[in-house]
Amino acid sequence: DTGVSQNPRHKITKRGQNVTFRCDPISEHNRLYWYRQTLGQGPEFLTYFQNEAQLEKSRLLSDRFSAERPKGSFSTLEIQRTEQGDSAMYLCASSSQGNSPLHFGNGTRLTVT
Amino acid sequence: ELKVEQNPLFLSMQEGKNYTIYCNYSTTSDRLYWYRQDPGKSLESLFVLLSNGAVKQEGRLMASLDTKARLSTLHITAAVHDLSATYFCAVGPPGGSNYKLTFGKGTLLTVNP
């Protein structure tokens, strides 16, 4: 169990640019989640995959956001035309079936200038 | 819409003292999770509570769940400095799935010598 891995750890970008983050889940986990966390708040749900199928997207996820999980392995989260309000920590988590807890990665901190 | 409230949001306590963090939620659920987050780090799973009356203990921390009152507590016994962190509760939606957790804002615990 090497844990959930996220890259990059930090990303600084100018408003209007596109960014892409990667998440490698724990290998035997078939569920993968993206959450967003801002300072002083708890994580907010963005989207969820079971294997390669994206089963739910939050209303927080505007049309500028897209997530993929090809072949049910790693996942990418892309934000197009970034805005300053997108600045946050983007957390990826994975879990196995049932009610097992989510295992979170260390996150990607995005700063939009 | 599921709402999760934690209190207190800030807790400063002395080593050796006992205290309780409360987590209230607004709609029916029988799945509640407690996480710990150290500064600049990701979230670490502490407890999974899956039924009314569930109680889990690990070291100086004990968590309980009362689904009828929609309340979970995290009790700290004889606090030590190493427990300083932010503690989050997270509630799963009713219906048997853990994928869309709603987190509280977190309780920042500082244990002073």
mmCIF file of N, CA and C in Angstrom, chain A:
data_model
loop_
_atom_site.group_PDB
_atom_site.id
_atom_site.type_symbol
_atom_site.label_atom_id
_atom_site.label_comp_id
_atom_site.label_asym_id
_atom_site.label_seq_id
_atom_site.Cartn_x
_atom_site.Cartn_y
_atom_site.Cartn_z
ATOM 1 N N ASP A 1 0.853 -1.196 0.000
ATOM 2 C CA ASP A 1 0.000 0.000 0.000
ATOM 3 C C ASP A 1 0.882 1.236 0.000
ATOM 4 N N THR A 2 1.011 1.853 -1.200
ATOM 5 C CA THR A 2 1.877 3.028 -1.283
ATOM 6 C C THR A 2 1.092 4.292 -1.077
ATOM 7 N N GLY A 3 -0.210 4.231 -0.872
ATOM 8 C CA GLY A 3 -0.989 5.417 -0.646
ATOM 9 C C GLY A 3 -1.440 6.067 -1.941
ATOM 10 N N VAL A 4 -2.265 7.091 -1.796
ATOM 11 C CA VAL A 4 -2.764 7.856 -2.934
ATOM 12 C C VAL A 4 -1.730 8.922 -3.281
ATOM 13 N N SER A 5 -1.374 8.989 -4.542
ATOM 14 C CA SER A 5 -0.335 9.911 -4.988
ATOM 15 C C SER A 5 -0.943 10.982 -5.888
ATOM 16 N N GLN A 6 -0.603 12.238 -5.634
ATOM 17 C CA GLN A 6 -1.106 13.335 -6.448
ATOM 18 C C GLN A 6 0.056 14.175 -6.969
ATOM 19 N N ASN A 7 -0.083 14.605 -8.214
ATOM 20 C CA ASN A 7 0.918 15.479 -8.825
ATOM 21 C C ASN A 7 0.248 16.545 -9.683
ATOM 22 N N PRO A 8 0.815 17.748 -9.712
ATOM 23 C CA PRO A 8 1.927 18.202 -8.868
ATOM 24 C C PRO A 8 1.457 18.515 -7.451
ATOM 25 N N ARG A 9 2.355 18.815 -6.557
ATOM 26 C CA ARG A 9 1.976 19.218 -5.203
ATOM 27 C C ARG A 9 1.500 20.655 -5.176
ATOM 28 N N HIS A 10 2.144 21.475 -6.001
ATOM 29 C CA HIS A 10 1.782 22.887 -6.067
ATOM 30 C C HIS A 10 1.713 23.296 -7.539
ATOM 31 N N LYS A 11 0.747 24.208 -7.822
ATOM 32 C CA LYS A 11 0.649 24.740 -9.177
ATOM 33 C C LYS A 11 0.242 26.203 -9.080
ATOM 34 N N ILE A 12 1.063 27.056 -9.682
ATOM 35 C CA ILE A 12 0.719 28.474 -9.763
ATOM 36 C C ILE A 12 0.468 28.779 -11.223
ATOM 37 N N THR A 13 -0.653 29.399 -11.515
ATOM 38 C CA THR A 13 -1.000 29.680 -12.896
ATOM 39 C C THR A 13 -1.660 31.043 -12.988
ATOM 40 N N LYS A 14 -1.633 31.575 -14.177
ATOM 41 C CA LYS A 14 -2.285 32.860 -14.394
ATOM 42 C C LYS A 14 -3.743 32.631 -14.783
ATOM 43 N N ARG A 15 -4.564 33.567 -14.417
ATOM 44 C CA ARG A 15 -5.986 33.502 -14.746
ATOM 45 C C ARG A 15 -6.157 33.296 -16.249
ATOM 46 N N GLY A 16 -7.050 32.374 -16.584
ATOM 47 C CA GLY A 16 -7.314 32.112 -17.989
ATOM 48 C C GLY A 16 -6.569 30.916 -18.548
ATOM 49 N N GLN A 17 -5.542 30.458 -17.841
ATOM 50 C CA GLN A 17 -4.786 29.287 -18.294
ATOM 51 C C GLN A 17 -5.512 28.001 -17.892
ATOM 52 N N ASN A 18 -5.166 26.929 -18.585
ATOM 53 C CA ASN A 18 -5.698 25.603 -18.254
ATOM 54 C C ASN A 18 -4.690 24.860 -17.392
ATOM 55 N N VAL A 19 -5.187 24.059 -16.456
ATOM 56 C CA VAL A 19 -4.310 23.232 -15.623
ATOM 57 C C VAL A 19 -4.870 21.817 -15.552
ATOM 58 N N THR A 20 -3.976 20.868 -15.354
ATOM 59 C CA THR A 20 -4.383 19.469 -15.210
ATOM 60 C C THR A 20 -3.645 18.850 -14.038
ATOM 61 N N PHE A 21 -4.388 18.141 -13.212
ATOM 62 C CA PHE A 21 -3.818 17.446 -12.058
ATOM 63 C C PHE A 21 -3.990 15.947 -12.250
ATOM 64 N N ARG A 22 -3.075 15.197 -11.656
ATOM 65 C CA ARG A 22 -3.145 13.739 -11.765
ATOM 66 C C ARG A 22 -3.261 13.107 -10.392
ATOM 67 N N CYS A 23 -3.994 12.001 -10.342
ATOM 68 C CA CYS A 23 -4.137 11.241 -9.105
ATOM 69 C C CYS A 23 -3.934 9.765 -9.413
ATOM 70 N N ASP A 24 -3.056 9.119 -8.655
ATOM 71 C CA ASP A 24 -2.887 7.666 -8.728
ATOM 72 C C ASP A 24 -3.422 7.071 -7.435
ATOM 73 N N PRO A 25 -4.519 6.330 -7.521
ATOM 74 C CA PRO A 25 -5.128 5.789 -6.301
ATOM 75 C C PRO A 25 -4.377 4.565 -5.798
ATOM 76 N N ILE A 26 -4.773 4.091 -4.637
ATOM 77 C CA ILE A 26 -4.270 2.811 -4.143
ATOM 78 C C ILE A 26 -4.722 1.739 -5.136
ATOM 79 N N SER A 27 -3.824 0.872 -5.511
ATOM 80 C CA SER A 27 -4.032 0.028 -6.686
ATOM 81 C C SER A 27 -5.273 -0.854 -6.606
ATOM 82 N N GLU A 28 -5.591 -1.382 -5.453
ATOM 83 C CA GLU A 28 -6.740 -2.285 -5.380
ATOM 84 C C GLU A 28 -8.077 -1.570 -5.152
ATOM 85 N N HIS A 29 -8.052 -0.253 -5.083
ATOM 86 C CA HIS A 29 -9.285 0.498 -4.857
ATOM 87 C C HIS A 29 -9.982 0.791 -6.188
ATOM 88 N N ASN A 30 -11.285 0.484 -6.248
ATOM 89 C CA ASN A 30 -12.001 0.750 -7.489
ATOM 90 C C ASN A 30 -12.758 2.080 -7.457
ATOM 91 N N ARG A 31 -12.814 2.721 -6.297
ATOM 92 C CA ARG A 31 -13.522 3.991 -6.197
ATOM 93 C C ARG A 31 -12.521 5.137 -6.069
ATOM 94 N N LEU A 32 -12.788 6.215 -6.786
ATOM 95 C CA LEU A 32 -11.893 7.372 -6.768
ATOM 96 C C LEU A 32 -12.730 8.636 -6.676
ATOM 97 N N TYR A 33 -12.253 9.580 -5.869
ATOM 98 C CA TYR A 33 -13.011 10.791 -5.577
ATOM 99 C C TYR A 33 -12.108 12.015 -5.729
ATOM 100 N N TRP A 34 -12.726 13.119 -6.127
ATOM 101 C CA TRP A 34 -12.054 14.412 -6.084
ATOM 102 C C TRP A 34 -12.834 15.316 -5.132
ATOM 103 N N TYR A 35 -12.092 15.976 -4.251
ATOM 104 C CA TYR A 35 -12.644 16.945 -3.327
ATOM 105 C C TYR A 35 -11.834 18.227 -3.444
ATOM 106 N N ARG A 36 -12.432 19.322 -3.010
ATOM 107 C CA ARG A 36 -11.726 20.604 -2.987
ATOM 108 C C ARG A 36 -11.800 21.160 -1.571
ATOM 109 N N GLN A 37 -10.688 21.716 -1.103
ATOM 110 C CA GLN A 37 -10.643 22.262 0.243
ATOM 111 C C GLN A 37 -10.065 23.666 0.206
ATOM 112 N N THR A 38 -10.790 24.614 0.768
ATOM 113 C CA THR A 38 -10.280 25.970 0.907
ATOM 114 C C THR A 38 -9.947 26.209 2.374
ATOM 115 N N LEU A 39 -9.194 27.263 2.623
ATOM 116 C CA LEU A 39 -8.656 27.540 3.951
ATOM 117 C C LEU A 39 -9.775 27.658 4.979
ATOM 118 N N GLY A 40 -9.639 26.900 6.053
ATOM 119 C CA GLY A 40 -10.609 26.990 7.133
ATOM 120 C C GLY A 40 -11.904 26.235 6.894
ATOM 121 N N GLN A 41 -11.933 25.459 5.828
ATOM 122 C CA GLN A 41 -13.145 24.693 5.503
ATOM 123 C C GLN A 41 -12.822 23.209 5.413
ATOM 124 N N GLY A 42 -13.872 22.409 5.516
ATOM 125 C CA GLY A 42 -13.690 20.993 5.262
ATOM 126 C C GLY A 42 -13.709 20.716 3.772
ATOM 127 N N PRO A 43 -13.233 19.559 3.361
ATOM 128 C CA PRO A 43 -13.268 19.205 1.940
ATOM 129 C C PRO A 43 -14.700 19.188 1.396
ATOM 130 N N GLU A 44 -14.854 19.624 0.130
ATOM 131 C CA GLU A 44 -16.161 19.609 -0.541
ATOM 132 C C GLU A 44 -16.093 18.618 -1.700
ATOM 133 N N PHE A 45 -17.103 17.791 -1.814
ATOM 134 C CA PHE A 45 -17.166 16.769 -2.856
ATOM 135 C C PHE A 45 -17.259 17.409 -4.236
ATOM 136 N N LEU A 46 -16.455 16.891 -5.174
ATOM 137 C CA LEU A 46 -16.527 17.361 -6.559
ATOM 138 C C LEU A 46 -17.084 16.270 -7.477
ATOM 139 N N THR A 47 -16.448 15.093 -7.455
ATOM 140 C CA THR A 47 -16.883 14.048 -8.363
ATOM 141 C C THR A 47 -16.400 12.685 -7.881
ATOM 142 N N TYR A 48 -16.987 11.625 -8.459
ATOM 143 C CA TYR A 48 -16.755 10.267 -7.990
ATOM 144 C C TYR A 48 -16.739 9.308 -9.174
ATOM 145 N N PHE A 49 -15.771 8.403 -9.169
ATOM 146 C CA PHE A 49 -15.673 7.351 -10.181
ATOM 147 C C PHE A 49 -15.768 5.989 -9.501
ATOM 148 N N GLN A 50 -16.478 5.108 -10.136
ATOM 149 C CA GLN A 50 -16.369 3.693 -9.785
ATOM 150 C C GLN A 50 -15.796 2.996 -11.008
ATOM 151 N N ASN A 51 -14.603 2.475 -10.849
ATOM 152 C CA ASN A 51 -13.808 2.001 -12.002
ATOM 153 C C ASN A 51 -13.652 3.166 -12.971
ATOM 154 N N GLU A 52 -14.018 2.995 -14.234
ATOM 155 C CA GLU A 52 -13.812 4.093 -15.180
ATOM 156 C C GLU A 52 -15.044 4.984 -15.331
ATOM 157 N N ALA A 53 -16.149 4.615 -14.688
ATOM 158 C CA ALA A 53 -17.395 5.356 -14.845
ATOM 159 C C ALA A 53 -17.488 6.511 -13.844
ATOM 160 N N GLN A 54 -17.752 7.698 -14.377
ATOM 161 C CA GLN A 54 -17.972 8.858 -13.522
ATOM 162 C C GLN A 54 -19.444 8.854 -13.121
ATOM 163 N N LEU A 55 -19.736 8.573 -11.863
ATOM 164 C CA LEU A 55 -21.100 8.332 -11.447
ATOM 165 C C LEU A 55 -21.809 9.554 -10.888
ATOM 166 N N GLU A 56 -21.050 10.520 -10.418
ATOM 167 C CA GLU A 56 -21.706 11.720 -9.925
ATOM 168 C C GLU A 56 -20.777 12.914 -9.991
ATOM 169 N N LYS A 57 -21.362 14.054 -10.285
ATOM 170 C CA LYS A 57 -20.630 15.320 -10.297
ATOM 171 C C LYS A 57 -21.383 16.319 -9.439
ATOM 172 N N SER A 58 -20.653 17.055 -8.627
ATOM 173 C CA SER A 58 -21.262 18.081 -7.795
ATOM 174 C C SER A 58 -21.659 19.288 -8.640
ATOM 175 N N ARG A 59 -22.622 20.034 -8.133
ATOM 176 C CA ARG A 59 -22.985 21.294 -8.789
ATOM 177 C C ARG A 59 -21.822 22.282 -8.723
ATOM 178 N N LEU A 60 -20.872 22.028 -7.820
ATOM 179 C CA LEU A 60 -19.685 22.887 -7.732
ATOM 180 C C LEU A 60 -18.822 22.771 -8.981
ATOM 181 N N LEU A 61 -18.984 21.667 -9.683
ATOM 182 C CA LEU A 61 -18.131 21.389 -10.838
ATOM 183 C C LEU A 61 -18.744 22.043 -12.075
ATOM 184 N N SER A 62 -18.237 23.254 -12.380
ATOM 185 C CA SER A 62 -18.780 23.959 -13.538
ATOM 186 C C SER A 62 -18.299 23.295 -14.825
ATOM 187 N N ASP A 63 -18.768 23.831 -15.955
ATOM 188 C CA ASP A 63 -18.392 23.284 -17.254
ATOM 189 C C ASP A 63 -16.895 23.424 -17.525
ATOM 190 N N ARG A 64 -16.227 24.272 -16.750
ATOM 191 C CA ARG A 64 -14.786 24.428 -16.965
ATOM 192 C C ARG A 64 -13.978 23.269 -16.372
ATOM 193 N N PHE A 65 -14.634 22.467 -15.564
ATOM 194 C CA PHE A 65 -13.957 21.355 -14.907
ATOM 195 C C PHE A 65 -14.306 20.048 -15.624
ATOM 196 N N SER A 66 -13.306 19.224 -15.829
ATOM 197 C CA SER A 66 -13.584 17.896 -16.360
ATOM 198 C C SER A 66 -12.635 16.898 -15.708
ATOM 199 N N ALA A 67 -13.177 15.737 -15.418
ATOM 200 C CA ALA A 67 -12.378 14.681 -14.803
ATOM 201 C C ALA A 67 -12.527 13.411 -15.619
ATOM 202 N N GLU A 68 -11.434 12.660 -15.663
ATOM 203 C CA GLU A 68 -11.449 11.391 -16.386
ATOM 204 C C GLU A 68 -10.738 10.337 -15.566
ATOM 205 N N ARG A 69 -11.078 9.105 -15.834
ATOM 206 C CA ARG A 69 -10.368 7.978 -15.225
ATOM 207 C C ARG A 69 -10.303 6.849 -16.258
ATOM 208 N N PRO A 70 -9.432 7.011 -17.231
ATOM 209 C CA PRO A 70 -9.339 5.995 -18.290
ATOM 210 C C PRO A 70 -8.889 4.664 -17.724
ATOM 211 N N LYS A 71 -9.560 3.615 -18.150
ATOM 212 C CA LYS A 71 -9.210 2.250 -17.765
ATOM 213 C C LYS A 71 -9.321 2.026 -16.258
ATOM 214 N N GLY A 72 -9.978 2.900 -15.567
ATOM 215 C CA GLY A 72 -10.209 2.692 -14.146
ATOM 216 C C GLY A 72 -8.970 2.719 -13.287
ATOM 217 N N SER A 73 -7.924 3.377 -13.776
ATOM 218 C CA SER A 73 -6.694 3.432 -12.972
ATOM 219 C C SER A 73 -6.498 4.844 -12.448
ATOM 220 N N PHE A 74 -5.506 5.578 -12.985
ATOM 221 C CA PHE A 74 -5.271 6.941 -12.529
ATOM 222 C C PHE A 74 -6.397 7.845 -13.015
ATOM 223 N N SER A 75 -6.462 9.042 -12.442
ATOM 224 C CA SER A 75 -7.473 10.010 -12.829
ATOM 225 C C SER A 75 -6.810 11.364 -13.066
ATOM 226 N N THR A 76 -7.432 12.158 -13.944
ATOM 227 C CA THR A 76 -6.986 13.528 -14.147
ATOM 228 C C THR A 76 -8.161 14.475 -13.911
ATOM 229 N N LEU A 77 -7.841 15.632 -13.394
ATOM 230 C CA LEU A 77 -8.812 16.705 -13.214
ATOM 231 C C LEU A 77 -8.283 17.919 -13.965
ATOM 232 N N GLU A 78 -9.035 18.389 -14.943
ATOM 233 C CA GLU A 78 -8.611 19.540 -15.729
ATOM 234 C C GLU A 78 -9.523 20.719 -15.426
ATOM 235 N N ILE A 79 -8.912 21.870 -15.267
ATOM 236 C CA ILE A 79 -9.670 23.110 -15.117
ATOM 237 C C ILE A 79 -9.284 24.012 -16.279
ATOM 238 N N GLN A 80 -10.273 24.391 -17.061
ATOM 239 C CA GLN A 80 -10.025 25.279 -18.197
ATOM 240 C C GLN A 80 -10.322 26.718 -17.796
ATOM 241 N N ARG A 81 -9.588 27.635 -18.410
ATOM 242 C CA ARG A 81 -9.823 29.077 -18.198
ATOM 243 C C ARG A 81 -9.934 29.380 -16.703
ATOM 244 N N THR A 82 -8.867 29.085 -15.990
ATOM 245 C CA THR A 82 -8.881 29.211 -14.532
ATOM 246 C C THR A 82 -9.264 30.613 -14.088
ATOM 247 N N GLU A 83 -9.926 30.658 -12.935
ATOM 248 C CA GLU A 83 -10.330 31.908 -12.304
ATOM 249 C C GLU A 83 -9.725 31.949 -10.899
ATOM 250 N N GLN A 84 -9.643 33.146 -10.333
ATOM 251 C CA GLN A 84 -9.037 33.268 -9.008
ATOM 252 C C GLN A 84 -9.806 32.452 -7.975
ATOM 253 N N GLY A 85 -11.094 32.327 -8.154
ATOM 254 C CA GLY A 85 -11.919 31.543 -7.237
ATOM 255 C C GLY A 85 -11.633 30.051 -7.279
ATOM 256 N N ASP A 86 -10.844 29.625 -8.252
ATOM 257 C CA ASP A 86 -10.480 28.205 -8.327
ATOM 258 C C ASP A 86 -9.318 27.882 -7.388
ATOM 259 N N SER A 87 -8.689 28.901 -6.841
ATOM 260 C CA SER A 87 -7.557 28.683 -5.936
ATOM 261 C C SER A 87 -8.022 27.875 -4.726
ATOM 262 N N ALA A 88 -7.392 26.751 -4.505
ATOM 263 C CA ALA A 88 -7.798 25.830 -3.440
ATOM 264 C C ALA A 88 -6.825 24.661 -3.413
ATOM 265 N N MET A 89 -7.039 23.778 -2.447
ATOM 266 C CA MET A 89 -6.342 22.499 -2.423
ATOM 267 C C MET A 89 -7.275 21.476 -3.052
ATOM 268 N N TYR A 90 -6.792 20.768 -4.050
ATOM 269 C CA TYR A 90 -7.595 19.737 -4.706
ATOM 270 C C TYR A 90 -7.115 18.380 -4.200
ATOM 271 N N LEU A 91 -8.020 17.679 -3.550
ATOM 272 C CA LEU A 91 -7.705 16.407 -2.907
ATOM 273 C C LEU A 91 -8.300 15.254 -3.695
ATOM 274 N N CYS A 92 -7.509 14.223 -3.854
ATOM 275 C CA CYS A 92 -7.985 12.989 -4.452
ATOM 276 C C CYS A 92 -8.030 11.927 -3.356
ATOM 277 N N ALA A 93 -9.007 11.052 -3.425
ATOM 278 C CA ALA A 93 -9.118 9.969 -2.457
ATOM 279 C C ALA A 93 -9.551 8.707 -3.184
ATOM 280 N N SER A 94 -9.282 7.570 -2.571
ATOM 281 C CA SER A 94 -9.761 6.313 -3.133
ATOM 282 C C SER A 94 -10.253 5.425 -2.010
ATOM 283 N N SER A 95 -11.067 4.464 -2.373
ATOM 284 C CA SER A 95 -11.560 3.513 -1.380
ATOM 285 C C SER A 95 -11.960 2.224 -2.081
ATOM 286 N N SER A 96 -12.112 1.193 -1.267
ATOM 287 C CA SER A 96 -12.644 -0.064 -1.775
ATOM 288 C C SER A 96 -14.160 -0.048 -1.593
ATOM 289 N N GLN A 97 -14.808 -1.172 -1.789
ATOM 290 C CA GLN A 97 -16.263 -1.243 -1.729
ATOM 291 C C GLN A 97 -16.791 -1.028 -0.317
ATOM 292 N N GLY A 98 -18.082 -0.855 -0.237
ATOM 293 C CA GLY A 98 -18.742 -0.772 1.053
ATOM 294 C C GLY A 98 -18.518 0.562 1.735
ATOM 295 N N ASN A 99 -18.468 0.516 3.049
ATOM 296 C CA ASN A 99 -18.365 1.732 3.840
ATOM 297 C C ASN A 99 -16.945 2.020 4.309
ATOM 298 N N SER A 100 -15.976 1.438 3.651
ATOM 299 C CA SER A 100 -14.591 1.659 4.072
ATOM 300 C C SER A 100 -14.234 3.131 3.926
ATOM 301 N N PRO A 101 -13.336 3.631 4.779
ATOM 302 C CA PRO A 101 -13.023 5.062 4.737
ATOM 303 C C PRO A 101 -12.286 5.446 3.457
ATOM 304 N N LEU A 102 -12.385 6.703 3.109
ATOM 305 C CA LEU A 102 -11.633 7.238 1.991
ATOM 306 C C LEU A 102 -10.182 7.459 2.424
ATOM 307 N N HIS A 103 -9.274 7.107 1.533
ATOM 308 C CA HIS A 103 -7.851 7.362 1.759
ATOM 309 C C HIS A 103 -7.454 8.540 0.878
ATOM 310 N N PHE A 104 -7.025 9.610 1.515
ATOM 311 C CA PHE A 104 -6.734 10.835 0.792
ATOM 312 C C PHE A 104 -5.252 10.937 0.416
ATOM 313 N N GLY A 105 -5.002 11.573 -0.736
ATOM 314 C CA GLY A 105 -3.648 11.953 -1.096
ATOM 315 C C GLY A 105 -3.271 13.267 -0.420
ATOM 316 N N ASN A 106 -2.047 13.714 -0.693
ATOM 317 C CA ASN A 106 -1.560 14.957 -0.084
ATOM 318 C C ASN A 106 -2.082 16.212 -0.764
ATOM 319 N N GLY A 107 -2.759 16.049 -1.884
ATOM 320 C CA GLY A 107 -3.403 17.187 -2.523
ATOM 321 C C GLY A 107 -2.515 17.951 -3.482
ATOM 322 N N THR A 108 -3.152 18.720 -4.354
ATOM 323 C CA THR A 108 -2.476 19.676 -5.228
ATOM 324 C C THR A 108 -2.990 21.055 -4.853
ATOM 325 N N ARG A 109 -2.063 21.921 -4.453
ATOM 326 C CA ARG A 109 -2.482 23.284 -4.093
ATOM 327 C C ARG A 109 -2.398 24.162 -5.330
ATOM 328 N N LEU A 110 -3.533 24.693 -5.757
ATOM 329 C CA LEU A 110 -3.603 25.552 -6.933
ATOM 330 C C LEU A 110 -3.725 27.009 -6.511
ATOM 331 N N THR A 111 -2.863 27.835 -7.068
ATOM 332 C CA THR A 111 -2.944 29.283 -6.874
ATOM 333 C C THR A 111 -3.119 29.930 -8.236
ATOM 334 N N VAL A 112 -4.193 30.680 -8.395
ATOM 335 C CA VAL A 112 -4.465 31.382 -9.645
ATOM 336 C C VAL A 112 -4.225 32.875 -9.415
ATOM 337 N N THR A 113 -3.280 33.416 -10.177
ATOM 338 C CA THR A 113 -2.915 34.831 -9.965
ATOM 339 C C THR A 113 -3.559 35.737 -11.018
#
